[in-house]
Short mmCIF file of C-alpha atoms and ligand atoms in Angstrom, two decimals:
data_model
loop_
_atom_site.label_atom_id
_atom_site.label_comp_id
_atom_site.label_asym_id
_atom_site.label_seq_id
_atom_site.Cartn_x
_atom_site.Cartn_y
_atom_site.Cartn_z
CA MET A 199 -57.17 -85.00 21.87
CA ALA A 200 -58.59 -85.17 18.39
CA LEU A 201 -58.94 -81.87 16.60
CA PRO A 202 -62.23 -82.24 14.71
CA ALA A 203 -61.87 -81.44 11.04
CA VAL A 204 -65.51 -80.16 10.98
CA VAL A 205 -66.88 -79.25 7.56
CA PRO A 206 -64.53 -79.50 4.59
CA ARG A 207 -64.05 -76.39 2.46
CA HIS A 208 -63.25 -78.45 -0.61
CA ILE A 209 -64.61 -81.92 -1.45
CA ALA A 210 -63.35 -83.88 -4.47
CA ILE A 211 -65.13 -86.98 -5.79
CA VAL A 212 -64.11 -89.87 -8.05
CA MET A 213 -67.59 -90.63 -9.37
CA ASP A 214 -67.09 -94.35 -10.01
CA GLY A 215 -69.50 -97.23 -10.56
CA ASN A 216 -71.78 -96.02 -13.36
CA GLY A 217 -71.06 -98.99 -15.62
CA ARG A 218 -71.68 -101.57 -12.88
CA TRP A 219 -74.90 -99.79 -11.87
CA ALA A 220 -76.16 -100.21 -15.45
CA SER A 221 -74.89 -103.81 -15.88
CA LYS A 222 -76.70 -104.88 -12.72
CA ARG A 223 -79.92 -103.71 -14.38
CA PHE A 224 -79.10 -105.23 -17.81
CA LEU A 225 -78.91 -101.70 -19.20
CA PRO A 226 -76.25 -100.26 -21.54
CA ARG A 227 -73.36 -98.58 -19.69
CA ILE A 228 -74.42 -95.16 -20.99
CA ALA A 229 -77.62 -95.48 -18.93
CA GLY A 230 -75.39 -95.60 -15.85
CA HIS A 231 -73.58 -92.47 -16.98
CA GLN A 232 -76.95 -90.73 -17.49
CA GLN A 233 -77.95 -91.60 -13.93
CA GLY A 234 -74.50 -90.39 -12.87
CA VAL A 235 -75.41 -86.90 -14.12
CA GLU A 236 -78.55 -87.02 -11.93
CA ALA A 237 -76.44 -88.03 -8.92
CA LEU A 238 -74.09 -85.13 -9.61
CA LYS A 239 -77.01 -82.67 -9.67
CA ARG A 240 -78.15 -84.00 -6.27
CA ILE A 241 -74.69 -83.69 -4.76
CA VAL A 242 -74.17 -80.15 -6.11
CA ARG A 243 -77.38 -79.10 -4.34
CA ALA A 244 -76.36 -80.92 -1.14
CA CYS A 245 -72.91 -79.29 -1.13
CA ALA A 246 -74.45 -75.84 -1.55
CA LYS A 247 -76.80 -76.63 1.36
CA HIS A 248 -73.86 -77.69 3.55
CA LYS A 249 -72.00 -74.47 2.60
CA ILE A 250 -69.13 -76.41 1.04
CA ALA A 251 -67.10 -73.81 -0.89
CA VAL A 252 -65.65 -76.06 -3.62
CA LEU A 253 -66.70 -79.35 -5.22
CA THR A 254 -64.36 -81.02 -7.72
CA VAL A 255 -65.56 -84.06 -9.65
CA PHE A 256 -63.72 -86.53 -11.87
CA ALA A 257 -65.89 -86.97 -14.96
CA PHE A 258 -63.48 -88.31 -17.62
CA SER A 259 -59.85 -89.28 -17.14
CA SER A 260 -56.92 -89.05 -19.55
CA GLU A 261 -57.06 -92.86 -19.56
CA ASN A 262 -60.80 -93.16 -20.28
CA TRP A 263 -60.09 -92.65 -24.01
CA SER A 264 -59.09 -96.34 -24.00
CA ARG A 265 -62.69 -97.42 -23.45
CA PRO A 266 -64.75 -98.80 -26.35
CA ALA A 267 -65.37 -96.10 -29.01
CA GLU A 268 -69.13 -96.37 -28.49
CA GLU A 269 -68.82 -95.58 -24.76
CA VAL A 270 -66.42 -92.67 -25.40
CA SER A 271 -68.72 -91.12 -28.02
CA GLY A 272 -71.71 -91.69 -25.72
CA LEU A 273 -69.92 -89.84 -22.91
CA MET A 274 -69.04 -86.94 -25.26
CA GLU A 275 -72.68 -86.74 -26.34
CA LEU A 276 -73.84 -86.81 -22.71
CA LEU A 277 -71.40 -84.01 -21.86
CA ALA A 278 -72.67 -81.88 -24.76
CA MET A 279 -76.28 -82.51 -23.67
CA ALA A 280 -75.52 -81.64 -20.05
CA LEU A 281 -73.80 -78.43 -21.15
CA SER A 282 -76.86 -77.34 -23.12
CA LYS A 283 -79.48 -78.49 -20.55
CA GLU A 284 -78.01 -77.93 -17.10
CA VAL A 285 -75.94 -74.73 -17.18
CA SER A 286 -78.84 -72.29 -16.89
CA GLN A 287 -80.10 -73.96 -13.66
CA LEU A 288 -76.56 -74.09 -12.24
CA LYS A 289 -76.24 -70.40 -13.06
CA ARG A 290 -79.47 -69.63 -11.18
CA ASP A 291 -78.22 -71.71 -8.23
CA GLY A 292 -75.09 -69.57 -7.89
CA VAL A 293 -72.65 -72.26 -9.08
CA GLN A 294 -69.36 -71.07 -10.59
CA LEU A 295 -68.29 -73.64 -13.19
CA HIS A 296 -64.73 -74.55 -14.18
CA PHE A 297 -63.69 -77.28 -16.61
CA VAL A 298 -60.32 -78.72 -15.76
CA GLY A 299 -58.24 -80.83 -18.15
CA ALA A 300 -56.66 -80.88 -21.61
CA ARG A 301 -58.95 -79.15 -24.09
CA GLU A 302 -57.00 -79.45 -27.36
CA THR A 303 -58.35 -82.89 -28.23
CA LEU A 304 -61.99 -82.08 -27.46
CA SER A 305 -64.52 -81.14 -30.16
CA ASP A 306 -65.20 -77.48 -30.96
CA ARG A 307 -68.76 -77.93 -29.69
CA VAL A 308 -67.51 -79.06 -26.28
CA LYS A 309 -64.78 -76.38 -26.13
CA HIS A 310 -67.34 -73.64 -26.90
CA GLY A 311 -69.68 -75.17 -24.32
CA PHE A 312 -66.94 -75.03 -21.68
CA ASP A 313 -66.04 -71.42 -22.54
CA SER A 314 -69.61 -70.17 -22.47
CA ALA A 315 -70.53 -72.08 -19.26
CA GLU A 316 -67.47 -70.65 -17.51
CA ALA A 317 -68.11 -67.11 -18.76
CA SER A 318 -71.81 -67.12 -17.84
CA THR A 319 -71.20 -68.39 -14.27
CA ALA A 320 -67.96 -66.51 -13.49
CA GLU A 321 -69.64 -64.04 -11.10
CA ASN A 322 -71.38 -66.76 -9.04
CA THR A 323 -70.26 -67.27 -5.45
CA THR A 324 -72.41 -70.00 -3.82
CA LEU A 325 -70.31 -73.01 -4.87
CA VAL A 326 -67.28 -73.47 -7.13
CA LEU A 327 -67.79 -76.64 -9.21
CA ASN A 328 -64.70 -77.98 -10.99
CA VAL A 329 -65.50 -80.65 -13.56
CA CYS A 330 -62.35 -82.61 -14.37
CA PHE A 331 -62.75 -83.75 -17.96
CA ASN A 332 -59.91 -85.23 -20.01
CA TYR A 333 -57.98 -84.72 -16.81
CA GLY A 334 -55.10 -86.59 -15.20
CA GLY A 335 -52.94 -85.64 -12.23
CA ARG A 336 -49.82 -86.37 -14.27
CA TRP A 337 -51.07 -84.19 -17.14
CA ASP A 338 -51.59 -81.35 -14.65
CA MET A 339 -48.06 -81.57 -13.23
CA VAL A 340 -46.53 -81.63 -16.72
CA GLN A 341 -48.61 -78.70 -18.01
CA ALA A 342 -47.74 -76.68 -14.88
CA ALA A 343 -44.00 -77.38 -15.31
CA LYS A 344 -44.17 -76.52 -19.03
CA ARG A 345 -45.85 -73.19 -18.28
CA LEU A 346 -43.08 -72.28 -15.83
CA VAL A 347 -40.32 -73.31 -18.24
CA HIS A 348 -41.98 -71.33 -21.02
CA ALA A 349 -42.16 -68.23 -18.79
CA GLY A 350 -38.53 -68.73 -17.69
CA LEU A 351 -39.55 -69.08 -14.03
CA ALA A 352 -37.99 -71.25 -11.35
CA ILE A 353 -39.71 -74.52 -10.50
CA ASN A 354 -40.45 -74.88 -6.80
CA GLU A 355 -43.46 -75.98 -4.73
CA ASP A 356 -45.06 -72.53 -4.68
CA SER A 357 -44.61 -71.75 -8.37
CA LEU A 358 -45.81 -75.23 -9.39
CA ALA A 359 -48.86 -75.00 -7.13
CA ARG A 360 -49.70 -71.62 -8.70
CA SER A 361 -49.50 -73.11 -12.21
CA MET A 362 -51.67 -76.14 -11.56
CA ALA A 363 -55.11 -76.31 -13.14
CA LEU A 364 -56.81 -76.00 -9.72
CA ALA A 365 -54.75 -73.02 -8.56
CA HIS A 366 -58.01 -71.08 -8.02
CA CYS A 367 -58.95 -73.39 -5.09
CA PRO A 368 -57.50 -74.59 -1.80
CA ASP A 369 -56.37 -78.24 -1.86
CA PRO A 370 -59.21 -80.73 -1.27
CA ASP A 371 -59.86 -81.49 2.40
CA LEU A 372 -61.80 -84.65 1.59
CA ILE A 373 -61.58 -86.97 -1.43
CA ILE A 374 -64.47 -89.40 -1.82
CA ARG A 375 -64.37 -92.38 -4.17
CA THR A 376 -67.59 -94.30 -4.76
CA GLY A 377 -67.84 -97.71 -6.44
CA GLY A 378 -65.71 -99.79 -4.08
CA GLU A 379 -62.24 -99.35 -5.58
CA THR A 380 -59.56 -98.03 -3.24
CA ARG A 381 -57.29 -96.25 -5.69
CA ILE A 382 -56.66 -92.72 -6.94
CA SER A 383 -56.65 -93.48 -10.71
CA ASN A 384 -54.55 -90.40 -11.60
CA PHE A 385 -56.87 -87.88 -9.84
CA LEU A 386 -55.42 -84.78 -8.07
CA LEU A 387 -51.99 -86.35 -7.49
CA TRP A 388 -50.42 -83.07 -6.37
CA GLN A 389 -53.38 -81.62 -4.48
CA ALA A 390 -54.16 -84.83 -2.53
CA ALA A 391 -50.98 -84.55 -0.43
CA TYR A 392 -52.95 -84.02 2.81
CA SER A 393 -56.51 -84.80 1.80
CA GLU A 394 -58.56 -87.18 3.91
CA LEU A 395 -59.55 -90.19 1.78
CA TYR A 396 -62.99 -91.79 2.00
CA PHE A 397 -63.93 -94.88 0.01
CA CYS A 398 -67.42 -96.34 -0.13
CA ASP A 399 -69.02 -99.25 -1.98
CA VAL A 400 -72.08 -97.29 -3.12
CA LEU A 401 -72.16 -97.00 -6.91
CA TRP A 402 -72.13 -93.36 -8.03
CA PRO A 403 -75.70 -93.29 -9.48
CA ASP A 404 -76.95 -94.37 -6.01
CA PHE A 405 -74.94 -91.74 -4.11
CA ASP A 406 -77.21 -89.21 -2.45
CA GLU A 407 -77.35 -86.59 0.30
CA GLY A 408 -77.58 -89.30 3.00
CA GLU A 409 -74.39 -90.94 1.71
CA LEU A 410 -72.70 -87.54 1.58
CA ASP A 411 -73.69 -86.98 5.22
CA ILE A 412 -72.06 -90.31 6.17
CA ALA A 413 -68.86 -89.23 4.40
CA LEU A 414 -68.99 -85.85 6.18
CA GLN A 415 -69.39 -87.59 9.54
CA ALA A 416 -66.37 -89.80 8.79
CA TYR A 417 -64.41 -86.67 7.86
CA ALA A 418 -65.41 -84.89 11.08
CA SER A 419 -63.96 -87.77 13.12
CA ARG A 420 -60.53 -87.57 11.46
CA GLU A 421 -57.57 -85.86 13.08
CA ARG A 422 -55.63 -83.88 10.49
CA ARG A 423 -52.09 -83.67 11.80
CA PHE A 424 -50.16 -82.32 8.77
CA GLY A 425 -47.00 -83.97 10.10
CA LYS A 426 -47.41 -82.77 13.71
CA THR A 427 -48.21 -84.88 16.77
CA SER A 428 -51.63 -85.14 18.43
CA ASP A 429 -50.24 -83.36 21.51
CA GLN A 430 -49.16 -80.37 19.45
CA LEU A 431 -52.66 -80.10 17.99
CA ALA A 432 -54.25 -80.27 21.45
CA VAL A 433 -52.06 -77.37 22.64
CA GLY A 434 -53.11 -75.40 19.56
CA THR A 435 -56.77 -75.68 20.63
CA LEU A 436 -56.24 -74.14 24.11
CA PRO A 437 -57.41 -70.54 24.50
CA ALA A 438 -54.50 -68.05 24.36
C1 IPE B 990 -67.19 -93.79 -13.73
O1 IPE B 990 -67.95 -94.95 -13.82
C2 IPE B 990 -67.45 -92.84 -14.87
C3 IPE B 990 -66.34 -92.74 -15.84
C4 IPE B 990 -65.15 -93.27 -15.69
C5 IPE B 990 -66.58 -91.96 -17.04
P1 IPE B 990 -67.42 -96.21 -14.62
O2 IPE B 990 -67.87 -96.11 -16.04
O3 IPE B 990 -65.96 -96.38 -14.44
O4 IPE B 990 -68.19 -97.38 -13.90
P2 IPE B 990 -67.63 -98.82 -13.56
O5 IPE B 990 -66.39 -98.64 -12.72
O6 IPE B 990 -67.33 -99.50 -14.88
O7 IPE B 990 -68.74 -99.47 -12.82
C1 IPE B 991 -61.77 -93.02 -12.56
O1 IPE B 991 -62.59 -94.12 -12.76
C2 IPE B 991 -62.11 -91.93 -13.53
C3 IPE B 991 -63.43 -91.30 -13.36
C4 IPE B 991 -64.28 -91.54 -12.42
C5 IPE B 991 -63.74 -90.31 -14.33
P1 IPE B 991 -62.13 -95.36 -13.66
O2 IPE B 991 -63.25 -96.34 -13.62
O3 IPE B 991 -61.70 -94.89 -15.00
O4 IPE B 991 -60.87 -95.90 -12.86
P2 IPE B 991 -60.11 -97.30 -12.95
O5 IPE B 991 -59.86 -97.56 -14.42
O6 IPE B 991 -61.03 -98.34 -12.37
O7 IPE B 991 -58.88 -97.14 -12.14
MG1 MG B 992 -64.85 -97.35 -13.04
#
């Protein structure tokens, strides 16, 4: 008997397909990224409505620095604009913001923006929103191991998990990737150990509440066994 996974506590999304969305319309790629911000605003509201506790989104990977300089600077500009325009509404909506990733190489303007957005939303409790920016799963494992070595602590699964950049959240129950590719692209390598994966062809700027509902339905039909057998799960659902 399938044990329904019901509503995920933590959803993570690889927001892919912005460039193709723009190319299809003969627009510059940055126009796709701008529409991607609008899609993110929609999905933040939808997650709050569905009482999802945590939403983690992949906004810029460690590898995205290899894109053309014009696209990288356009993305940095878009980030700075979003930080100045969107944080006050997110604050009113009860969203607790976290920026996850290597900060050293980011501009002072962006670093200050991250610090002030995190500080001003720290008391919010409706939805935790982790924005992975200059993030890679391999970076996270290395920085966690370095922190433990520096503190002279033993490296084991518990201590590593506690040192990871997403230690403030449970592991994602559901990872969605839009845009048609079926790969992880260095997202949440550690935390995805038992996540349900959902891939869809919809390009991120077209992703909306209806598409999220379809992903949630797919999730609800999965049986999460965590290494056990179906029979063991069925026994676990019987009243004591
Ligand atoms: C995802 O969309 C956003 C970032 C990686 C910043 P893409 O820009 O990768 O869009 P496609 O995959 O080229 O369509
Ligand atoms: C993954 O998308 C990173 C983000 C969505 C931020 P990419 O478009 O960079 O992934 P690849 O290069 O197709 O694997
Ligand atoms: Mg892409």
